[in-house]
Coordinates of C-alpha atoms in Angstrom, one line a residue:
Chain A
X1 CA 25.8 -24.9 24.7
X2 CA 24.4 -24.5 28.0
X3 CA 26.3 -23.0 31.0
X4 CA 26.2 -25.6 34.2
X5 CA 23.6 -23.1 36.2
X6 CA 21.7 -23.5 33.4
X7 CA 21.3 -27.0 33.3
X8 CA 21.1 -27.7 37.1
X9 CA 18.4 -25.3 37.3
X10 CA 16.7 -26.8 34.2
X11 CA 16.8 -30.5 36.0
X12 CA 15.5 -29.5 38.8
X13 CA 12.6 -30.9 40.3
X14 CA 10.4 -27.9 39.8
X15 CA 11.4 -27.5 36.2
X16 CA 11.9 -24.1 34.7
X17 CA 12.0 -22.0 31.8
X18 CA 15.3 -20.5 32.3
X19 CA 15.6 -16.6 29.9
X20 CA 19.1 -16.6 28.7
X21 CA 19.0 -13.3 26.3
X22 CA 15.9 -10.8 25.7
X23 CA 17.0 -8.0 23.0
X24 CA 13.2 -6.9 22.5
X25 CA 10.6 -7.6 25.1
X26 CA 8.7 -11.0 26.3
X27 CA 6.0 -10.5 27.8
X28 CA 3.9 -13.5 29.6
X29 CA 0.4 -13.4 28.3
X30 CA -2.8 -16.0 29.3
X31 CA -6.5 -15.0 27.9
X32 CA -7.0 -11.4 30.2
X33 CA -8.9 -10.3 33.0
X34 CA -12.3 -10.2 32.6
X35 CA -15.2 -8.1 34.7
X36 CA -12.6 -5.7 36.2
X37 CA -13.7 -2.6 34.7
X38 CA -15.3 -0.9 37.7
X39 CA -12.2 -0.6 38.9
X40 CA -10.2 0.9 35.9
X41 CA -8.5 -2.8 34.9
X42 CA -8.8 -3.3 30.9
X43 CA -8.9 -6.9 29.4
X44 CA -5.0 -7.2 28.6
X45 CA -4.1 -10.9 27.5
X46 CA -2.4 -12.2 24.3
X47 CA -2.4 -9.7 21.6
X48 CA -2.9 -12.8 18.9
X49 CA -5.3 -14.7 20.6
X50 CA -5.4 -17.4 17.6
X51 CA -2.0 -18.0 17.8
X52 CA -2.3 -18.3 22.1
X53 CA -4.6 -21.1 21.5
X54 CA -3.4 -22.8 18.8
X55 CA 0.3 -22.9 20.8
X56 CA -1.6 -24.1 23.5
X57 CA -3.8 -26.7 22.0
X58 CA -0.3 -28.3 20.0
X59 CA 0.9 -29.3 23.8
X60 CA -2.2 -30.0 25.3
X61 CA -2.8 -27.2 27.5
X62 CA -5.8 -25.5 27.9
X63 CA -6.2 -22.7 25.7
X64 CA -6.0 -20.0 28.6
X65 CA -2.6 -21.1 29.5
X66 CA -0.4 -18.6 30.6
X67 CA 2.6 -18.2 27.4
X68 CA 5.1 -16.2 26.1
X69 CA 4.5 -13.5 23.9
X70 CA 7.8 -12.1 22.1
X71 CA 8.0 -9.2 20.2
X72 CA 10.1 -9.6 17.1
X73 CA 13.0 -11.7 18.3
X74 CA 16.1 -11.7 19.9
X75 CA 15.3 -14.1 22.7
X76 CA 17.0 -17.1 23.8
X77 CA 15.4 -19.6 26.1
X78 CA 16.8 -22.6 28.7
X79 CA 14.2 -25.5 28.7
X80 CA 14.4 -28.6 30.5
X81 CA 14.5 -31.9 29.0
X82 CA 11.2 -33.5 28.6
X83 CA 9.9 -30.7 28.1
X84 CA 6.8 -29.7 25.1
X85 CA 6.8 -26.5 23.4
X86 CA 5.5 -25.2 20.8
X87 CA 5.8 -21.6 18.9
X88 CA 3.3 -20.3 16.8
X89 CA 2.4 -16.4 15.2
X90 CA 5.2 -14.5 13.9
X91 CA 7.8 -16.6 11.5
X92 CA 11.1 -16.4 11.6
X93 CA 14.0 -18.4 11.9
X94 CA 13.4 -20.5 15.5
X95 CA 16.1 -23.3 16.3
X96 CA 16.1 -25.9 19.6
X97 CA 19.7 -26.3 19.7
X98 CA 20.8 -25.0 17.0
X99 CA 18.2 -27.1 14.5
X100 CA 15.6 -25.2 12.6
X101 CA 12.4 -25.5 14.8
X102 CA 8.8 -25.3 12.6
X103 CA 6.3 -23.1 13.3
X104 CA 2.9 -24.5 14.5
X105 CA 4.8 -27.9 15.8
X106 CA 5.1 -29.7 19.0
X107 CA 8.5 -31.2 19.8
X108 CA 9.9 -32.7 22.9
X109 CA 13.1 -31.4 24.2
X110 CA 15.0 -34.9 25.0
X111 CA 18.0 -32.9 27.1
X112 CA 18.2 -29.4 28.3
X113 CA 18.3 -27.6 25.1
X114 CA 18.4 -23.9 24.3
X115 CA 15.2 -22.2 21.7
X116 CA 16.3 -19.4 20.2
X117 CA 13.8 -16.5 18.1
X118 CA 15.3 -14.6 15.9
X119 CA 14.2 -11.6 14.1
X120 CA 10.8 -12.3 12.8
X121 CA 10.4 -11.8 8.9
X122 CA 6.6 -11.9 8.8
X123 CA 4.4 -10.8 11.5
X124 CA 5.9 -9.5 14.7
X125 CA 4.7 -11.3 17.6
X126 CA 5.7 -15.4 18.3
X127 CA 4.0 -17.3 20.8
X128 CA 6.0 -19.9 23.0
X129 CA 3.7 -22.2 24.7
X130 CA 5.1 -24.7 26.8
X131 CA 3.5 -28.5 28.2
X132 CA 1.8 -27.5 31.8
X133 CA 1.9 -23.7 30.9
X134 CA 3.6 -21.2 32.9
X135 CA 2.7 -21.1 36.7
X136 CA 4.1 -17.4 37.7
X137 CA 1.9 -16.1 40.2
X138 CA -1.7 -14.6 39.0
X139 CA -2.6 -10.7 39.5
X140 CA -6.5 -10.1 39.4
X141 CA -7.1 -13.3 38.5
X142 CA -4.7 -13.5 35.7
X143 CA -1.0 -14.3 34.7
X144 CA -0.9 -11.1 31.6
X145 CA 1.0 -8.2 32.1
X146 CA -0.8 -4.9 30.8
X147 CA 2.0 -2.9 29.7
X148 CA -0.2 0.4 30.1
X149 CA -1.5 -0.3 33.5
X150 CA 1.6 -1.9 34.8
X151 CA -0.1 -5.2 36.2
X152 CA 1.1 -8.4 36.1
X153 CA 4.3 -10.4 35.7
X154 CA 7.2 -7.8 34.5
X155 CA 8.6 -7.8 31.2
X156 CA 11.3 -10.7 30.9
X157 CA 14.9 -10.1 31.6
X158 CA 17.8 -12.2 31.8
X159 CA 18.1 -14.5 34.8
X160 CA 14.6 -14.4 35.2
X161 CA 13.1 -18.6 36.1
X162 CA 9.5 -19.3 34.8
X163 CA 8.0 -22.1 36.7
X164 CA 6.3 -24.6 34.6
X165 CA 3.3 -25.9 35.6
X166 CA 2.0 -29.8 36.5
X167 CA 1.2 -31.6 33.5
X168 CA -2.4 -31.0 32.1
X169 CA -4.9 -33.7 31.8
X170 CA -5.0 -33.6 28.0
X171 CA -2.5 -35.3 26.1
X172 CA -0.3 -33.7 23.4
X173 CA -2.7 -34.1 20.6
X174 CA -1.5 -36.9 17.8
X175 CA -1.5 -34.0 15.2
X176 CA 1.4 -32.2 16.3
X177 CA 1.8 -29.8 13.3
X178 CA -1.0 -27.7 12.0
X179 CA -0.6 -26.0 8.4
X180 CA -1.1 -22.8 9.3
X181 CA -0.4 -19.9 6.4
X182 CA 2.4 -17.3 8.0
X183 CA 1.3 -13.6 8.9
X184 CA 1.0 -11.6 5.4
X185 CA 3.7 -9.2 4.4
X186 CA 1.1 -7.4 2.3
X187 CA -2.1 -5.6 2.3
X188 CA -4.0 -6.2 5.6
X189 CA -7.6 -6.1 5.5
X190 CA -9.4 -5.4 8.6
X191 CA -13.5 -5.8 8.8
X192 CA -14.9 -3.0 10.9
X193 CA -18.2 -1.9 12.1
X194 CA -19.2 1.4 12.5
X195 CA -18.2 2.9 16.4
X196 CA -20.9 5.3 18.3
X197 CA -19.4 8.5 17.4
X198 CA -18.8 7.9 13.8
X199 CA -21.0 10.8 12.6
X200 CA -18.2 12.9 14.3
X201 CA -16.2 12.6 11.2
X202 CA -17.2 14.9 8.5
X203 CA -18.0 13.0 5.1
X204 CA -14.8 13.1 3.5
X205 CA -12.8 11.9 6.1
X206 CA -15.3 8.9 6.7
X207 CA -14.7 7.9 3.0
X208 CA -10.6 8.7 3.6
X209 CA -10.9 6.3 6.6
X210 CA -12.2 3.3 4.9
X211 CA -11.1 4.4 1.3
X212 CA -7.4 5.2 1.8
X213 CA -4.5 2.6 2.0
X214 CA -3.0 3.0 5.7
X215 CA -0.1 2.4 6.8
X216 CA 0.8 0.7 10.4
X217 CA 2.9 2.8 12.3
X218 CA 5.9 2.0 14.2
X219 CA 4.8 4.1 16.9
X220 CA 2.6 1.2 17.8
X221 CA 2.3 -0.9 20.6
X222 CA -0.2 -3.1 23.2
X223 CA -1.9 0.0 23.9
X224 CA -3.4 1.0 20.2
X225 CA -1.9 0.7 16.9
X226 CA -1.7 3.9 15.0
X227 CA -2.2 4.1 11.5
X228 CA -0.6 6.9 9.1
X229 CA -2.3 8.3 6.4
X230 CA -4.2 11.5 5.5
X231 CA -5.5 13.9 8.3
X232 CA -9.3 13.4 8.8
X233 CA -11.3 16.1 9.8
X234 CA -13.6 16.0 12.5
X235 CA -17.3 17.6 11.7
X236 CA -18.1 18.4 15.5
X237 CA -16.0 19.7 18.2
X238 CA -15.4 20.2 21.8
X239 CA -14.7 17.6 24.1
X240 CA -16.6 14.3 24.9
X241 CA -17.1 12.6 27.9
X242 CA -14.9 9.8 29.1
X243 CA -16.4 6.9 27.5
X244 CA -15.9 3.0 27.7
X245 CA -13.3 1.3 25.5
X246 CA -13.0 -2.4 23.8
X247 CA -10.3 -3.9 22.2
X248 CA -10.4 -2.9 18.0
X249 CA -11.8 0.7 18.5
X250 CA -10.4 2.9 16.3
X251 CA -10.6 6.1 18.2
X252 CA -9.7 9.2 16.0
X253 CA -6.7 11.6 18.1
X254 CA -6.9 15.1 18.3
X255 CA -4.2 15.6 15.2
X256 CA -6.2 13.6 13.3
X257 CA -5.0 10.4 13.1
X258 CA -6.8 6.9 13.6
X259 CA -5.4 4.8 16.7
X260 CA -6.2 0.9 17.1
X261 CA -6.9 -0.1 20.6
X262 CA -4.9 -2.9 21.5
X263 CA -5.3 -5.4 24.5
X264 CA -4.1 -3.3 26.9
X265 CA -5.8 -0.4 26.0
X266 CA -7.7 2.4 28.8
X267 CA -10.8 1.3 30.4
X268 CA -12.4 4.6 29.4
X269 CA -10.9 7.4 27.2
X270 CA -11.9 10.7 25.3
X271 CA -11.7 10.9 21.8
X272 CA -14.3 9.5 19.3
X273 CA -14.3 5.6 18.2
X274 CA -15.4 6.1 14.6
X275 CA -15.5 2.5 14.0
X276 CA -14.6 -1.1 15.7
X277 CA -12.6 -3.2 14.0
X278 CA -14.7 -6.9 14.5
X279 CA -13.6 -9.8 16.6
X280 CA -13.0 -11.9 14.0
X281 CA -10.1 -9.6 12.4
X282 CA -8.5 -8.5 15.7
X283 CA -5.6 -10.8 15.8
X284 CA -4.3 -9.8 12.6
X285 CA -3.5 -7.0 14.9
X286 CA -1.2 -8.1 16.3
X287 CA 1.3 -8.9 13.4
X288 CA 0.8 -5.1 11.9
X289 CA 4.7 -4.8 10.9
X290 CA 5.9 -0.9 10.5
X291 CA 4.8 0.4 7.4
X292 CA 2.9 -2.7 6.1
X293 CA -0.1 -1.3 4.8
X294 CA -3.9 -1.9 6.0
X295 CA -6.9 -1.0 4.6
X296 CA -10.7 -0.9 6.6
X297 CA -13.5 -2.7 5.4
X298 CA -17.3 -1.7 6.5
X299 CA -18.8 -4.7 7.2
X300 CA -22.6 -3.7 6.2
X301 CA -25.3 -5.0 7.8
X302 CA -26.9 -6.0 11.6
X303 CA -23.7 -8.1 13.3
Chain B
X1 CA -31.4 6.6 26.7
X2 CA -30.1 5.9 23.6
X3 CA -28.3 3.2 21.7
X4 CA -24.8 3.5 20.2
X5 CA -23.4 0.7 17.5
X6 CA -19.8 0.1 18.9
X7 CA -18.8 -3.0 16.7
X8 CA -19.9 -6.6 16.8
X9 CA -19.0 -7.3 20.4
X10 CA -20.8 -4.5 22.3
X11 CA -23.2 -1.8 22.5
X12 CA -22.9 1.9 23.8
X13 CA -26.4 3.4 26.4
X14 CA -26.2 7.4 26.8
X15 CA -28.0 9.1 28.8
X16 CA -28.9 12.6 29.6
X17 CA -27.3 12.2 33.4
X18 CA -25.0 11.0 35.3
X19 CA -28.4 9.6 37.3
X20 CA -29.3 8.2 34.1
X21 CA -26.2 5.9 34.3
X22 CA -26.8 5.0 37.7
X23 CA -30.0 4.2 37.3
X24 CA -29.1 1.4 34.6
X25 CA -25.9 0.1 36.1
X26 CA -28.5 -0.7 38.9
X27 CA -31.1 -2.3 36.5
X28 CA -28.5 -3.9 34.5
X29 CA -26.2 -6.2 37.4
X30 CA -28.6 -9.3 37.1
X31 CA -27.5 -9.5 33.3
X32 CA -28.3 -12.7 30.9
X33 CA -25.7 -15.0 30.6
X34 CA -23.6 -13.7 27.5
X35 CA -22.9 -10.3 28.9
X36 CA -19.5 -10.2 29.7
X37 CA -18.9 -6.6 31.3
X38 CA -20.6 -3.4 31.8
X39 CA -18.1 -0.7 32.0
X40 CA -19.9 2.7 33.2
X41 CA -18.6 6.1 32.8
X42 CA -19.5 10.0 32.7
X43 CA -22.8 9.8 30.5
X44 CA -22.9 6.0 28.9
X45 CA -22.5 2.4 30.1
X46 CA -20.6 0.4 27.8
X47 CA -22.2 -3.1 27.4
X48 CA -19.6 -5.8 26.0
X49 CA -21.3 -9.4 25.0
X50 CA -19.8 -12.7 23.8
X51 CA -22.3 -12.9 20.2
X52 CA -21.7 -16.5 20.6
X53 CA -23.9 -16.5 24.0
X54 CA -26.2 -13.3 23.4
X55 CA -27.0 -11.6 19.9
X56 CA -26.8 -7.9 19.9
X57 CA -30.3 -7.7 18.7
X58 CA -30.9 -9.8 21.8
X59 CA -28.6 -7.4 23.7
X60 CA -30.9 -4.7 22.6
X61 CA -34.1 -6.2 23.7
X62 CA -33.3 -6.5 27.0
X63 CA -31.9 -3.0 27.5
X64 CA -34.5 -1.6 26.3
X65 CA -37.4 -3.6 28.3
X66 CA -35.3 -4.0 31.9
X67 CA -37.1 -1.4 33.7
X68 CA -34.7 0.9 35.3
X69 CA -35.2 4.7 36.9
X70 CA -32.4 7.5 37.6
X71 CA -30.5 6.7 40.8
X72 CA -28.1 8.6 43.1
X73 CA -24.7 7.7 43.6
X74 CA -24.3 4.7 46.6
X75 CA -22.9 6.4 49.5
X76 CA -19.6 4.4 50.6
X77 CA -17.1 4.9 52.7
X78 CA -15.1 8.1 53.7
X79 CA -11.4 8.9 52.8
X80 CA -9.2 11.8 53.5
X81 CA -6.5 13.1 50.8
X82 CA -3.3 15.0 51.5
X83 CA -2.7 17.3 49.2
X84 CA 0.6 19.6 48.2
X85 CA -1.3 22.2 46.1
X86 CA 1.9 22.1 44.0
X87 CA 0.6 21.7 40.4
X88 CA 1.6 23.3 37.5
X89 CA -1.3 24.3 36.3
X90 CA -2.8 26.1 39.4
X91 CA -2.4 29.1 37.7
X92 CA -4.2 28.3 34.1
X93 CA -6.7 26.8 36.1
X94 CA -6.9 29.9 38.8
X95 CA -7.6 31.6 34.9
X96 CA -10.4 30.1 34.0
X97 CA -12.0 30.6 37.3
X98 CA -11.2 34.3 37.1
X99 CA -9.6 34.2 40.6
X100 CA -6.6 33.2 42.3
X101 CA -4.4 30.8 43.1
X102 CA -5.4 30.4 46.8
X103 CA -8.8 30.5 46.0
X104 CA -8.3 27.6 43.5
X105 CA -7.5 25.9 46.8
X106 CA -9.8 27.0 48.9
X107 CA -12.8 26.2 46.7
X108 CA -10.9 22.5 46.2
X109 CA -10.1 21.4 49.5
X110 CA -13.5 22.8 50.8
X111 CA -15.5 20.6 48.6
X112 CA -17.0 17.3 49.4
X113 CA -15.9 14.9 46.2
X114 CA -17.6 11.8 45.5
X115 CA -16.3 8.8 43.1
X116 CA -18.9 8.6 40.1
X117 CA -17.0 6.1 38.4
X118 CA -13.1 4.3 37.5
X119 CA -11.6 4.5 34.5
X120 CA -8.7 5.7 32.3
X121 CA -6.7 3.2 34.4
X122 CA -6.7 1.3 37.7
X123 CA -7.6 3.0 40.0
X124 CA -7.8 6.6 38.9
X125 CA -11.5 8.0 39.8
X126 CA -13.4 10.4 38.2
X127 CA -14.8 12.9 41.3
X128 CA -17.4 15.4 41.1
X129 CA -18.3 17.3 44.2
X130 CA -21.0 15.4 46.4
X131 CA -23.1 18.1 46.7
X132 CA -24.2 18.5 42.8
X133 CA -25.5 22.4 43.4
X134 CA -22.2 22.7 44.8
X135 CA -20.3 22.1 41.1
X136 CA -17.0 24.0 40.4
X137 CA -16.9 25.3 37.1
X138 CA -15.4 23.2 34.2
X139 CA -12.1 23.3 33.1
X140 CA -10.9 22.3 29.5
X141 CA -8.2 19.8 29.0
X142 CA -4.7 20.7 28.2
X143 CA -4.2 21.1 24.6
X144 CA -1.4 18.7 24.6
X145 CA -1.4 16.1 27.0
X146 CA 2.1 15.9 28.7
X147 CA 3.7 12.5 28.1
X148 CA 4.5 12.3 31.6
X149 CA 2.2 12.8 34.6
X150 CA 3.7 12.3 38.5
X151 CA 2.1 9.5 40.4
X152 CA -0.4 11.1 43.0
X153 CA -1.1 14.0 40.6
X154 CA -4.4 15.9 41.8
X155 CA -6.0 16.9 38.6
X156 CA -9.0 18.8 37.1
X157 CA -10.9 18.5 33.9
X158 CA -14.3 19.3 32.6
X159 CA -16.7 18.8 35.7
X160 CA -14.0 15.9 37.5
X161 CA -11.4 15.8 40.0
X162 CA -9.0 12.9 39.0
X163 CA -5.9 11.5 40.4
X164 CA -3.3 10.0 38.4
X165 CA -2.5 6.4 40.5
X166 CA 1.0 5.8 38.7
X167 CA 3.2 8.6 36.4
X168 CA 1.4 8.1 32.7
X169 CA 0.7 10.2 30.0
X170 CA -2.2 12.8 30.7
X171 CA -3.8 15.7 29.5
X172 CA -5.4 17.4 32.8
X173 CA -4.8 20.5 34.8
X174 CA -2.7 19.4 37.6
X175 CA -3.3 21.3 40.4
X176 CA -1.3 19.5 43.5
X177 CA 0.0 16.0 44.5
X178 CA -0.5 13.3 47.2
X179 CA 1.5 10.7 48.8
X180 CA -2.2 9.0 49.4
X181 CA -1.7 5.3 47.4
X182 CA -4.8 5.3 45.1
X183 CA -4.1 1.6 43.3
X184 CA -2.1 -1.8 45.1
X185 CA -2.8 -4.9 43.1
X186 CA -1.8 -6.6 46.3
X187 CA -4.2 -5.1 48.7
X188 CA -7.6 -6.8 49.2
X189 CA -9.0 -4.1 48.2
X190 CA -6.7 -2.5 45.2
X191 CA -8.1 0.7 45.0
X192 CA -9.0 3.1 47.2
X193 CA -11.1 5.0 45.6
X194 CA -14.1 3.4 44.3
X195 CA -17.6 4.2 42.9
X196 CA -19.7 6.0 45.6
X197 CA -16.3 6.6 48.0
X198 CA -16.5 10.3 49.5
X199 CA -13.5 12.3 49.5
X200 CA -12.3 15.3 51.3
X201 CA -8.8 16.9 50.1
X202 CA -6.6 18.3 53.5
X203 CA -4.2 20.7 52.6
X204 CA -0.7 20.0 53.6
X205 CA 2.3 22.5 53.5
X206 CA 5.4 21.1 52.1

């Protein structure tokens, strides 16, 4: 049940998305900054950009609406009533008021009601999109916060009120539930293209990098995913020169090991990007649990 | 210049110079429609396209055939750092310039810097001295990067001056810290520091 504060608040005539519990973190996410690199600002935006837009689509927002991004669970939410939501990525058990939500539906809260994530059991990241998106002020031109750099709307915390924005133009689509397949619990397979410094790698360890079975790391995060497997050996050494960065470059670390850049990896960096993993696989990213293991696949051919 | 594959979504130029990069940043701004960023740094200029808008082999074309020539660095405006030369690594550095500590200083704070580009993260520049005859000589990165570097660290690695804008992780030779506020989302103007910006370092005492 809701607490009183929580449903004035939620009645008001601004409504809000009231944050009753975070455990992990919640993070608001829209699309990213784009065309800010000059001055050291990366992309940033939702780390499954599929599941951003498909949230978004289910209540009629546009897709670039700003949403929440939770990282395994363990968050409780205070909507208003006639409210639209929708929560799609990571699966896991989701309830509105105690009733088992679906993934990849809209519903319509009739009262205040409470959603509730808990943990996820495939995939890691659920999306919470919500009718009019959510209006917290922009930074740069956009509502994401980039863990690394520390821009954008802090992580959630208790207490904290989310405005929700006016009511978009498009209405909530008649297909409100999309049969979408959950994140795999298995083998990940992840196209890549070969990266500019790939003939840094001696031969072996190009054919451990796209031969070997990987596994994701929990030492992983919006910055890069790190993969754990065999050492690979680099074929040329000394240091490169700070070079520019995209989202999916798998840059190899001086101990060997081969990083993922996430969404809110550095502008520029140092060590050599073997390969790119291609825009089409980035998102499954994003749902990487610890330990779940990944292999790399060369896409041949001009892209 | 040459052409570096970096994915489906982007291609990599390198050039011989720093000039070089200039050069094609310059050539490069009035971009086809489908070129989403050009993200320049030491010796390359990233090019990042949407391959629904432009191709890559498209992308290729066109870098290629813009016409474009080296370039010096824009001259912008002029800013004054306070520095405490306070860093732990004075003294590694001081090493690989066979002298000493002060002299470190000295040949720091006498230099005139100039922002060749941004990167790492907001608002941290990469500085080389504006006079190029006038180059310090390089230092190596730490072997280990230390997880955590103060805000305002004053830092030196291969031919750059940098300076950290907020505590991070880092792996350059910090050599002193300033109170100076490199990055504010909320200014007009976020960083201070930006491509072309002179900067002189004034020693203060602590």
């Amino acid at each position: 049940m809701l607490s009183p504060d929580a449903l004035a608040s939620s009645s008001a005539a601004h409504p809000v998305v009231r944050v009753l519990a975070v455990e992990g973190r919640a993070l608001v996410q829209d699309l990213g900054r784009v065309g800010l690199a000059h001055l050291g600002v990366s992309g940033s935006g939702a780390f499954d950009r599929a599941a951003h837009r498909l949230a978004n689509r289910l209540v009629g927002n546009p897709e670039h609406a700003a949403a929440l991004e939770v990282l395994l669970g363990g968050v409780r939410l205070a909507l208003p009533a006639g409210c639209w939501l929708a929560v799609t990525g990571a699966w896991g058990p989701v309830t509105l008021e105690g009733e088992r939500l679906e993934p990849h539906t809209a519903v319509r809260t009739s009262l205040p009601c409470e959603l509730a994530l808990g943990p996820a059991t495939h995939g890691v990241r659920y999306t919470v999109a919500v009718r009019g998106g959510l209006a917290v002020a922009e930074t740069l031109g956009s509502r994401s916060r980039d863990t690394l750099a520390a821009l954008g709307p802090a992580p959630l915390a208790a207490g904290d009120e989310l405005p929700i924005g006016p009511e978009p133009d498009d209405l909530v689509p008649p297909a409100d539930r999309l049969p979408v397949d959950p994140p795999t619990t298995g083998l990940v397979e992840l196209d890549v293209r070969p990266g500019p410094r790939l003939e840094w790698l001696t031969a072996g360890a190009r054919d451990l990098l796209l031969g070997v079975v990987w596994q994701a790391s929990a030492r992983s995060d919006r910055t890069g995913v790190r993969l754990e497997g065999p050492r690979l050996d680099l074929a040329r050494h000394g240091e490169l020169a700070s070079e520019g960065m995209l989202r999916g470059s798998i840059q190899i670390s001086p101990d060997g090991a081969p990083t993922v850049l996430g969404p809110d990896h550095p502008v520029t960096g140092g060590y050599p990007v073997a390969l790119v993993v291609t825009e089409a696989s980035l998102d499954r990213l994003a749902q990487l649990r610890p330990g779940q293991p990944v292999r790399l696949h060369l896409v041949a051919g001009r892209p | 210049m040459r052409l570096l594959a970096c994915g489906d979504r982007a291609l990599l130029a390198e050039f011989a110079t720093q000039g070089g990069v200039l050069g094609a940043l310059a050539a490069w701004q009035d971009a086809p429609p489908g070129v989403l960023e050009l993200v320049p740094a030491a010796r390359t200029v990233l090019v990042r396209v949407d391959p629904g808008v432009l191709g890559l082999g498209h992308l290729e074309h066109w870098l290629t055939t813009t016409p474009r020539a080296e370039a010096a660095l824009p001259v912008g405006a002029e800013v004054t750092i306070p520095v405490r030369y306070d860093g732990e690594d004075l003294a590694t550095v001081a090493q690989a310039w066979a002298c000493s500590p002060d002299e470190v200083v000295d040949r720091h704070s006498a230099s005139e810097w100039v922002c060749a580009f941004v990167g790492f993260a907001p608002g941290f520049p990469y500085l080389v001295p504006a006079d190029g005859a006038a180059a310090l000589p390089p230092v190596a990165r730490r072997s280990t990067s230390r997880t955590t570097v103060p805000t305002g660290a004053v830092a030196l690695a291969a031919e750059y001056c940098g300076i950290y804008p907020r505590s991070s992780p880092g792996g350059w030779q910090l050599i002193g810290t300033t109170d100076a506020v490199l990055w504010d989302a909320a200014r007009a103007d976020p960083a201070l520091v930006t491509p072309g910006t002179r900067v002189r370092f004034a020693r203060v005492v602590p």
